[in-house]
mmCIF file of C-alpha atoms in Angstrom:
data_model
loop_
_atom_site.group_PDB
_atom_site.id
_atom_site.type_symbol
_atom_site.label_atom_id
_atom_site.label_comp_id
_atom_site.label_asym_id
_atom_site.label_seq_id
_atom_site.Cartn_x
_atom_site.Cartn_y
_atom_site.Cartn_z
ATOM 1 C CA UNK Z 99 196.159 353.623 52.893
ATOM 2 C CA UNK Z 100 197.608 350.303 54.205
ATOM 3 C CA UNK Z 101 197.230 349.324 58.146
ATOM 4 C CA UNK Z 102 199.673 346.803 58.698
ATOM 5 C CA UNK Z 103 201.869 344.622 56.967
ATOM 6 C CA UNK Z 104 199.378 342.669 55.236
ATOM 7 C CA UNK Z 105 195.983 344.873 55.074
ATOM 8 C CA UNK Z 106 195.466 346.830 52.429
ATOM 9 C CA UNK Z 107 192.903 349.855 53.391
ATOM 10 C CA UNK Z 108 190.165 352.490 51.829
ATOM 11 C CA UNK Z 109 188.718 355.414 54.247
ATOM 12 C CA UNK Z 110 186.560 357.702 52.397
ATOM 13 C CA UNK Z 111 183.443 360.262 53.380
ATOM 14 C CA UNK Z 112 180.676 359.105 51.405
ATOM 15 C CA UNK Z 113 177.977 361.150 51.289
ATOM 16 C CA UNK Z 114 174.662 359.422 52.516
ATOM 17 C CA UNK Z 115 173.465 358.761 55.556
ATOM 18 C CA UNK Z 116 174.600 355.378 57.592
ATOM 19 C CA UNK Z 117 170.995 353.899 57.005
ATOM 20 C CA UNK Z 118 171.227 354.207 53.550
ATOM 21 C CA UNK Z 119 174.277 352.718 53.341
ATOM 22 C CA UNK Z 120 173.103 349.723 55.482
ATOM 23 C CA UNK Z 121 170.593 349.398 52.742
ATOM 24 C CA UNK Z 122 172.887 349.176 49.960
ATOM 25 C CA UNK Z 123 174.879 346.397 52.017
ATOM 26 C CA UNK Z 124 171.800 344.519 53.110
ATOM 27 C CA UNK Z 125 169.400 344.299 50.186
ATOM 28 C CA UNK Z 126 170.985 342.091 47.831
ATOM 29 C CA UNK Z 127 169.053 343.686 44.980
ATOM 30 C CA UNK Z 128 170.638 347.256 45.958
ATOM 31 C CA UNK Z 129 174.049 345.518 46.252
ATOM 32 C CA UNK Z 130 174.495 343.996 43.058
ATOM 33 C CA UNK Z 131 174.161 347.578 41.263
ATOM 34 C CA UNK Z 132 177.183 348.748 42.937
ATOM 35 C CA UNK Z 133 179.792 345.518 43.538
ATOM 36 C CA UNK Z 134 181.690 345.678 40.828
ATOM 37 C CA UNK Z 135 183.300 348.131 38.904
ATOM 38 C CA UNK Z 136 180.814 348.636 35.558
ATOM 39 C CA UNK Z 137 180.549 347.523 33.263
ATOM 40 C CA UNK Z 138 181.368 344.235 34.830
ATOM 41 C CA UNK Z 139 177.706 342.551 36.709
ATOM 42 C CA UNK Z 140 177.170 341.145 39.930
ATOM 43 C CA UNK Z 141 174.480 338.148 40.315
ATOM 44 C CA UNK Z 142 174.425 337.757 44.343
ATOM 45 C CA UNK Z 143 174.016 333.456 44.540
ATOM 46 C CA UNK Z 144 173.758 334.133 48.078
ATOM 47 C CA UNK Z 145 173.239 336.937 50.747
ATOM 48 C CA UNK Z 146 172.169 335.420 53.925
ATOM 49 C CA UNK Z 147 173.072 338.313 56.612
ATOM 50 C CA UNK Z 148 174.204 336.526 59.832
ATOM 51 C CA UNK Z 149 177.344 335.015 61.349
ATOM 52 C CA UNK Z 150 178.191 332.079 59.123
ATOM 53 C CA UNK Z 151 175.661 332.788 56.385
ATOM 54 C CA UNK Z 152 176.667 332.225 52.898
ATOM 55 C CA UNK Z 153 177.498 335.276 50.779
ATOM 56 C CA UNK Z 154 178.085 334.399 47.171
ATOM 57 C CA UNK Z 155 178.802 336.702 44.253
ATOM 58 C CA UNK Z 156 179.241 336.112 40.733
ATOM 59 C CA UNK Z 157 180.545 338.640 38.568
ATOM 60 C CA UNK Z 158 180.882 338.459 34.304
ATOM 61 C CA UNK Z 159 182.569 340.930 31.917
ATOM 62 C CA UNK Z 160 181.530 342.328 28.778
ATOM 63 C CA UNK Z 161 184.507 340.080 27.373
ATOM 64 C CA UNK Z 162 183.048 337.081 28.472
ATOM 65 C CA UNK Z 163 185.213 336.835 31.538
ATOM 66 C CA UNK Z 164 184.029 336.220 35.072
ATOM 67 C CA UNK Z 165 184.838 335.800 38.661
ATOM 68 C CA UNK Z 166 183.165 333.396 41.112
ATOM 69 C CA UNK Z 167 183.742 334.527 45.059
ATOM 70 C CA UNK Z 168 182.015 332.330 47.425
ATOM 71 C CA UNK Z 169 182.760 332.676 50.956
ATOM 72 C CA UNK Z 170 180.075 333.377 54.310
ATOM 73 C CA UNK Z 171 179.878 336.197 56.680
ATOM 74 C CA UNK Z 172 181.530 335.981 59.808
ATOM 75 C CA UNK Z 173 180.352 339.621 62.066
ATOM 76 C CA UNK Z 174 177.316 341.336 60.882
ATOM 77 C CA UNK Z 175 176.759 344.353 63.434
ATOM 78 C CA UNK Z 176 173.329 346.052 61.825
ATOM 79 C CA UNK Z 177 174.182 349.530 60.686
ATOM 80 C CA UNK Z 178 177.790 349.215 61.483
ATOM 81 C CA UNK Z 179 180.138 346.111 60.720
ATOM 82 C CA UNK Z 180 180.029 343.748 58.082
ATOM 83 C CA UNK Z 181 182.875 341.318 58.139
ATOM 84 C CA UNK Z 182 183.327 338.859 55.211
ATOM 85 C CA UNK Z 183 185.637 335.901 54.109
ATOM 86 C CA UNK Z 184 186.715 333.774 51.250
ATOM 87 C CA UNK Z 185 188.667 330.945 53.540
ATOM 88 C CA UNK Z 186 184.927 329.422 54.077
ATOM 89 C CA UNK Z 187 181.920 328.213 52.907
ATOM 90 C CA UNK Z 188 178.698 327.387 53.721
ATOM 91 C CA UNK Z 189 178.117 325.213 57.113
ATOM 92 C CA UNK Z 190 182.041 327.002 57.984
ATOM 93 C CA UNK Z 191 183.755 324.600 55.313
ATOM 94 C CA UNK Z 192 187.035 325.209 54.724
ATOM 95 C CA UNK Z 193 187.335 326.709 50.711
ATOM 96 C CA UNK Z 194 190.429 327.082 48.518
ATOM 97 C CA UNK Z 195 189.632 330.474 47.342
ATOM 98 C CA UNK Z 196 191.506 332.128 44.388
ATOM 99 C CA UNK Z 197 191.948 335.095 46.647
ATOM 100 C CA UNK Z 198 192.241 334.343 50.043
ATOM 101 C CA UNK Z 199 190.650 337.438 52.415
ATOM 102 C CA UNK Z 200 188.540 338.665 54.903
ATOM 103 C CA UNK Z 201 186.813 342.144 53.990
ATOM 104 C CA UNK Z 202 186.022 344.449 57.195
ATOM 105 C CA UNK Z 203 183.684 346.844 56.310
ATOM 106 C CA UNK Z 204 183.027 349.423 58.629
ATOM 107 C CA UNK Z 205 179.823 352.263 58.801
ATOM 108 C CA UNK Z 206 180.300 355.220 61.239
ATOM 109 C CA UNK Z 207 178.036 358.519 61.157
ATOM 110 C CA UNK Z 208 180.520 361.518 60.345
ATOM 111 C CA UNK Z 209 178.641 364.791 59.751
ATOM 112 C CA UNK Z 210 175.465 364.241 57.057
ATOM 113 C CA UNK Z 211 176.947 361.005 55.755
ATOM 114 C CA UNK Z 212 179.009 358.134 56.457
ATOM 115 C CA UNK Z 213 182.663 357.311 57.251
ATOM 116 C CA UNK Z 214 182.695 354.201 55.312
ATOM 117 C CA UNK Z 215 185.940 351.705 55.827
ATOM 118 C CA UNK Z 216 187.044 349.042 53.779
ATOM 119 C CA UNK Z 217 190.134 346.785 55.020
ATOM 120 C CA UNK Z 218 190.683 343.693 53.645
ATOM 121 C CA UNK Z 219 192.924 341.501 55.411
ATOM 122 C CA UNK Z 220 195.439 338.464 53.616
ATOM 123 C CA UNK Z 221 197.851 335.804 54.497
ATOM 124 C CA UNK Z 222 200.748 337.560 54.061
ATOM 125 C CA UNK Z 223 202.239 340.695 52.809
ATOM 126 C CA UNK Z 224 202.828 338.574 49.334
ATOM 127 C CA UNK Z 225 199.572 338.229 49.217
ATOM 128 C CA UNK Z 226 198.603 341.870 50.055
ATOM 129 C CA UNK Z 227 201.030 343.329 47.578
ATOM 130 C CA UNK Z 228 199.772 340.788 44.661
ATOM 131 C CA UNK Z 229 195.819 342.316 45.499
ATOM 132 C CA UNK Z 230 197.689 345.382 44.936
ATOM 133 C CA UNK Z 231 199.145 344.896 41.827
ATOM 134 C CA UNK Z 232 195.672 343.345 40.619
ATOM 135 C CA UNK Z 233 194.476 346.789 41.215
ATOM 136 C CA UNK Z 234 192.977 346.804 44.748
ATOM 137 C CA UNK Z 235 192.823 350.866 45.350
ATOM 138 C CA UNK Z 236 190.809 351.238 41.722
ATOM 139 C CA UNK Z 237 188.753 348.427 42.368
ATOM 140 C CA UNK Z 238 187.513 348.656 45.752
ATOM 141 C CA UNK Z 239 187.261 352.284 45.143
ATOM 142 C CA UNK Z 240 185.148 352.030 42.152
ATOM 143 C CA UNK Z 241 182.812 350.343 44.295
ATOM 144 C CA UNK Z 242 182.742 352.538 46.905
ATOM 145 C CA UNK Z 243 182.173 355.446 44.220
ATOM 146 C CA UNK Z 244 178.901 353.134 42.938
ATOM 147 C CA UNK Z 245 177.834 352.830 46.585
ATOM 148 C CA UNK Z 246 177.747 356.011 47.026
ATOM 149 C CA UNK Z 247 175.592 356.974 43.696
ATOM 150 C CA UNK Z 248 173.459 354.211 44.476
ATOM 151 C CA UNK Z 249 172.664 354.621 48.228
ATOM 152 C CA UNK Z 250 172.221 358.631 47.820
ATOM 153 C CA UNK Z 251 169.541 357.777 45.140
ATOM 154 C CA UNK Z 252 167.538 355.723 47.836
ATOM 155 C CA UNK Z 253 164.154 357.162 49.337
ATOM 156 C CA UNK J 231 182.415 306.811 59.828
ATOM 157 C CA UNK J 232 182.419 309.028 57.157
ATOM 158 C CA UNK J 233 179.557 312.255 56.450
ATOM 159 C CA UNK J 234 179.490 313.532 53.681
ATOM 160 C CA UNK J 235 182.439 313.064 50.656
ATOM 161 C CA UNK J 236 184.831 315.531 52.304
ATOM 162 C CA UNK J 237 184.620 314.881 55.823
ATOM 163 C CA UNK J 238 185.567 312.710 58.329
ATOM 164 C CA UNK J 239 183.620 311.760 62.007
ATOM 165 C CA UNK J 240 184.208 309.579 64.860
ATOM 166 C CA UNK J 241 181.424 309.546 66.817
ATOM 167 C CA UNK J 242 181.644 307.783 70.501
ATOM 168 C CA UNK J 243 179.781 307.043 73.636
ATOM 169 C CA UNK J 244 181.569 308.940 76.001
ATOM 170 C CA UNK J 245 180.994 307.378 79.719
ATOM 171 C CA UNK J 246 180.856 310.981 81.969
ATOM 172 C CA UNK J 247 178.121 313.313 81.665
ATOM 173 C CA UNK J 248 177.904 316.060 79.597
ATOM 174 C CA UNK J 249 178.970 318.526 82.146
ATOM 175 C CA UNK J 250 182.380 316.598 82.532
ATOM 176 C CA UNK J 251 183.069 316.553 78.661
ATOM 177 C CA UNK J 252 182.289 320.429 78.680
ATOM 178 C CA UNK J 253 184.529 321.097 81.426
ATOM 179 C CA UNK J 254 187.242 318.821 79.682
ATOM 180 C CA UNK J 255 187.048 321.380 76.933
ATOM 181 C CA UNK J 256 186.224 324.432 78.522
ATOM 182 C CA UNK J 257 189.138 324.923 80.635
ATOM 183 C CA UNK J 258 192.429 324.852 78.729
ATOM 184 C CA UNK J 259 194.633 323.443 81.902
ATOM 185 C CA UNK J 260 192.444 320.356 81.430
ATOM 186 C CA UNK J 261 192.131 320.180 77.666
ATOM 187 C CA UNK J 262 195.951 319.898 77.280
ATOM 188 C CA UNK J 263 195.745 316.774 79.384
ATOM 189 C CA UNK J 264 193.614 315.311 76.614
ATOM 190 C CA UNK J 265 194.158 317.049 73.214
ATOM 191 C CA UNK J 266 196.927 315.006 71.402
ATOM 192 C CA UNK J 267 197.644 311.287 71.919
ATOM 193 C CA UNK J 268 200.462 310.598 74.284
ATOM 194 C CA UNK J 269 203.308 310.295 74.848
ATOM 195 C CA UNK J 270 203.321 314.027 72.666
ATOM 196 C CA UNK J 271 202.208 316.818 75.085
ATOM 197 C CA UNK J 272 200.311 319.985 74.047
ATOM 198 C CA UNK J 273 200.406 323.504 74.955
ATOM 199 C CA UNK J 274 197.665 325.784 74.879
ATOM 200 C CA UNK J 275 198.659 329.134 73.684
ATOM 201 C CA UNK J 276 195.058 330.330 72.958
ATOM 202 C CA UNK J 277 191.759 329.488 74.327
ATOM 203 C CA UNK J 278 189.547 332.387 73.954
ATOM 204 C CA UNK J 279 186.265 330.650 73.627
ATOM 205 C CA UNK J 280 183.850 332.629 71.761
ATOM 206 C CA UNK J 281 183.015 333.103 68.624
ATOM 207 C CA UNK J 282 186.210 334.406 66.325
ATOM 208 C CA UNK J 283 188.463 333.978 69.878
ATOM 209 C CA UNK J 284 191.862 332.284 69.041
ATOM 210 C CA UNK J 285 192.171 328.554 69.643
ATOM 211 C CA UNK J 286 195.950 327.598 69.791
ATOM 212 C CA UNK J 287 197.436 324.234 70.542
ATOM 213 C CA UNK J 288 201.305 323.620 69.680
ATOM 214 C CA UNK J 289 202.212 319.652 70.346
ATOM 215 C CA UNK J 290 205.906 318.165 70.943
ATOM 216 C CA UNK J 291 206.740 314.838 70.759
ATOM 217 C CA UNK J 292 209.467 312.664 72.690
ATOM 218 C CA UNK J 293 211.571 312.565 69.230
ATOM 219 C CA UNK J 294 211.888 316.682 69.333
ATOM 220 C CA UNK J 295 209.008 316.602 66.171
ATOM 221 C CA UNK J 296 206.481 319.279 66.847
ATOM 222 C CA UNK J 297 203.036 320.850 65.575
ATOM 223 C CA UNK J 298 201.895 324.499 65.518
ATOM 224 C CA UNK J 299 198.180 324.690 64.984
ATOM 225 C CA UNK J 300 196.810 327.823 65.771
ATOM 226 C CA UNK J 301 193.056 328.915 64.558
ATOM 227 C CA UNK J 302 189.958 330.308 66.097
ATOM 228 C CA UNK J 303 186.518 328.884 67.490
ATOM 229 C CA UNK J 304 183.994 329.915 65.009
ATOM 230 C CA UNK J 305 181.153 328.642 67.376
ATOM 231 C CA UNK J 306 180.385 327.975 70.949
ATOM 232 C CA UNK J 307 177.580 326.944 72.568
ATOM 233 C CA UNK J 308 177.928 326.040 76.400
ATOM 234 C CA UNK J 309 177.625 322.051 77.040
ATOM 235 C CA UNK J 310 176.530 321.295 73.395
ATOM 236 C CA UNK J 311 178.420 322.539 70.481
ATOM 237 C CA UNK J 312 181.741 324.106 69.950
ATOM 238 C CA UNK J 313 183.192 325.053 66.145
ATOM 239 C CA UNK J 314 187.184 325.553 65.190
ATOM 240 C CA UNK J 315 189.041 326.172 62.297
ATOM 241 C CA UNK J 316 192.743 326.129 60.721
ATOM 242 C CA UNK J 317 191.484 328.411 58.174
ATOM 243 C CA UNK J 318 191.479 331.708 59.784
ATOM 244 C CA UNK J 319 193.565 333.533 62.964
ATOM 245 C CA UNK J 320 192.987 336.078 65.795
ATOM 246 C CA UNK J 321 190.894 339.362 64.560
ATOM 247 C CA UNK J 322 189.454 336.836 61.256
ATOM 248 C CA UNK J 323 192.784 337.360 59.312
ATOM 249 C CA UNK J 324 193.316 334.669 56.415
ATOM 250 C CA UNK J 325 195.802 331.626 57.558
ATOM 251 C CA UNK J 326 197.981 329.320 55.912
ATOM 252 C CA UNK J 327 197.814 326.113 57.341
ATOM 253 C CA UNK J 328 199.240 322.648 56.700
ATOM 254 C CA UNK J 329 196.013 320.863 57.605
ATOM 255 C CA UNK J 330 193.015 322.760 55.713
ATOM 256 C CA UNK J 331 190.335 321.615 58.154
ATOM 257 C CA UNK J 332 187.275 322.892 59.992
ATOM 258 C CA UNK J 333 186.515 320.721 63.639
ATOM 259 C CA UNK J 334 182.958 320.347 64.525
ATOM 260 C CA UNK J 335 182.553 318.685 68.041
ATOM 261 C CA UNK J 336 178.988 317.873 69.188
ATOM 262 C CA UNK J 337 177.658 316.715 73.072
ATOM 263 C CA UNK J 338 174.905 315.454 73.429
ATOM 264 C CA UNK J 339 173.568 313.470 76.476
ATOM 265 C CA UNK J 340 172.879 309.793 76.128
ATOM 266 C CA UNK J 341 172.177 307.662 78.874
ATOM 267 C CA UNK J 342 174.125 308.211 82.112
ATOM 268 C CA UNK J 343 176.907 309.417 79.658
ATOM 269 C CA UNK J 344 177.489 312.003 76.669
ATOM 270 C CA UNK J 345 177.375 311.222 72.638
ATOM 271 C CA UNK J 346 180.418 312.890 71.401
ATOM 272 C CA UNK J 347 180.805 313.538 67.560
ATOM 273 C CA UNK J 348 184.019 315.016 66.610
ATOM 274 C CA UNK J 349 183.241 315.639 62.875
ATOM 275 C CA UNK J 350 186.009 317.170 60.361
ATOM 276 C CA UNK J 351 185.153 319.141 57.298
ATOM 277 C CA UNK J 352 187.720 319.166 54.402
ATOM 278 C CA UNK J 353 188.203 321.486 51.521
ATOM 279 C CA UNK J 354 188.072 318.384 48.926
ATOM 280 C CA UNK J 355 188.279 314.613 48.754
ATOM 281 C CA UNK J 356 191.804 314.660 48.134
ATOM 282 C CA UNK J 357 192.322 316.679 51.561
ATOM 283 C CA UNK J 358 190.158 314.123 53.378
ATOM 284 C CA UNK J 359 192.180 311.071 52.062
ATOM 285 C CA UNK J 360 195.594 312.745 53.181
ATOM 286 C CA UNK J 361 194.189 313.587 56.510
ATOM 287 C CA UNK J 362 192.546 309.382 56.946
ATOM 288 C CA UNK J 363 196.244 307.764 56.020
ATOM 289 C CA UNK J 364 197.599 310.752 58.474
ATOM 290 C CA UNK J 365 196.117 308.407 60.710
ATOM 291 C CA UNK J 366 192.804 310.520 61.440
ATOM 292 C CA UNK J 367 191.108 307.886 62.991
ATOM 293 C CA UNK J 368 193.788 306.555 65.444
ATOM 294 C CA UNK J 369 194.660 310.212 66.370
ATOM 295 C CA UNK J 370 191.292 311.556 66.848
ATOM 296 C CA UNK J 371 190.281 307.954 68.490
ATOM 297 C CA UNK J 372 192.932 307.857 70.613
ATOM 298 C CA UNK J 373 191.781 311.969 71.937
ATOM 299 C CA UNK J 374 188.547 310.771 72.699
ATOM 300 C CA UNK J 375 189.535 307.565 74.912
ATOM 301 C CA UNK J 376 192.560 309.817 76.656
ATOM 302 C CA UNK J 377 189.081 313.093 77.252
ATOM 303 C CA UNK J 378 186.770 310.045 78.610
ATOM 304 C CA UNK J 379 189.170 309.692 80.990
ATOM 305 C CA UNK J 380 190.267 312.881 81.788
ATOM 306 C CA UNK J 381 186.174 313.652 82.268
ATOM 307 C CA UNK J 382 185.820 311.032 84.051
ATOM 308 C CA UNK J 383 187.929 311.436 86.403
ATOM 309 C CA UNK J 384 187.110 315.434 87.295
ATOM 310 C CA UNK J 385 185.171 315.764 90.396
#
């Protein structure tokens, strides 16, 4: 699903609980088991969970490749919004980011589980359609998938 | 003065009180008076000040040259601190802008008057060195003489 010109969007029922999907966004130790599709790996450099806080991940391949994604928080509503970007650092320094985004993740109760939303915003719609073509709906789905596992196996 | 390898600061005693330099920035039909060195006039399309509100200024000079700057206030706290950016928009949607920069602008009181740091973060050195022979000091020197008197002059 894409809402507007230059989002590209993921709805999907997951099925835990919003708490336990907090969980898996707010530990950093629960998050790096699901960020990236396996069997790529997530080390978390930095997950501090408040407006302008950095959030850091660094993800490696099993063919040596890897993917460095600094960038802070910018809304962190407990148990329902996370907002994220990759135009700044640390102390709201502007970054030159290979992908330039903002990630809205949203956490509603729907039934037993959670409506879980994942929007990530861009420049422009040549921007949107390249995150496309890099495999956006696999990716962030894959993750969302591995949330899912993850948080349902949490006490 | 320069902080820090990719910024750039002026800092200034400011001769009206802090309340006068707040209210200078605070209210958009006074900030235009102020914001870019004359004989160019601004106009504020945005001034949303909060946190992730939209902070728009577009400047025309005599010769018919003009500059679109639109961002958002990243933080904002009353009489002492206030945060912008180039880097992202309205709703925390990636931008493309010509001048990569992050504006911190600190008041602090200081005798009868106000110490007033205006403080701009770059994304590299390179970036810092085209903004200084942009004339960075001049400009932003030039704001700060034209907002003393603005302040100064409010009842």
């Amino acid at each position: 699903m894409t809402e507007g010109k230059h989002d590209l969007e993921i709805v999907r029922q997951v099925a835990a609980p919003p708490a336990k999907v907090w969980r898996a966004w707010s530990d950093p130790d629960i998050l790096k088991l699901w960020w990236c599709p396996r069997p790529w790996t997530t080390e978390v450099r930095a997950h501090d969970l408040r407006t302008g806080g950095a959030f850091h991940t660094f993800m490696s391949g099993p063919d040596g490749g890897t993917s460095d994604n600094p960038g802070i928080f910018l809304e962190v509503v407990p148990l329902q919004r996370i907002v994220w970007t990759s135009m700044l650092v640390e102390g709201w320094r502007p970054a030159d980011p290979w992908l330039p985004m903002t990630g809205i993740f949203l956490i509603e109760p729907e039934g037993q589980g959670t409506r879980y939303t994942a929007r990530c915003l861009h420049r422009s719609d040549a921007d949107r359609a390249k995150h496309e073509e890099m495999g956006f709906f696999d990716g962030w789905g894959t993750m969302i998938e591995q949330m899912e596992e993850v948080a349902k196996g949490l006490d």
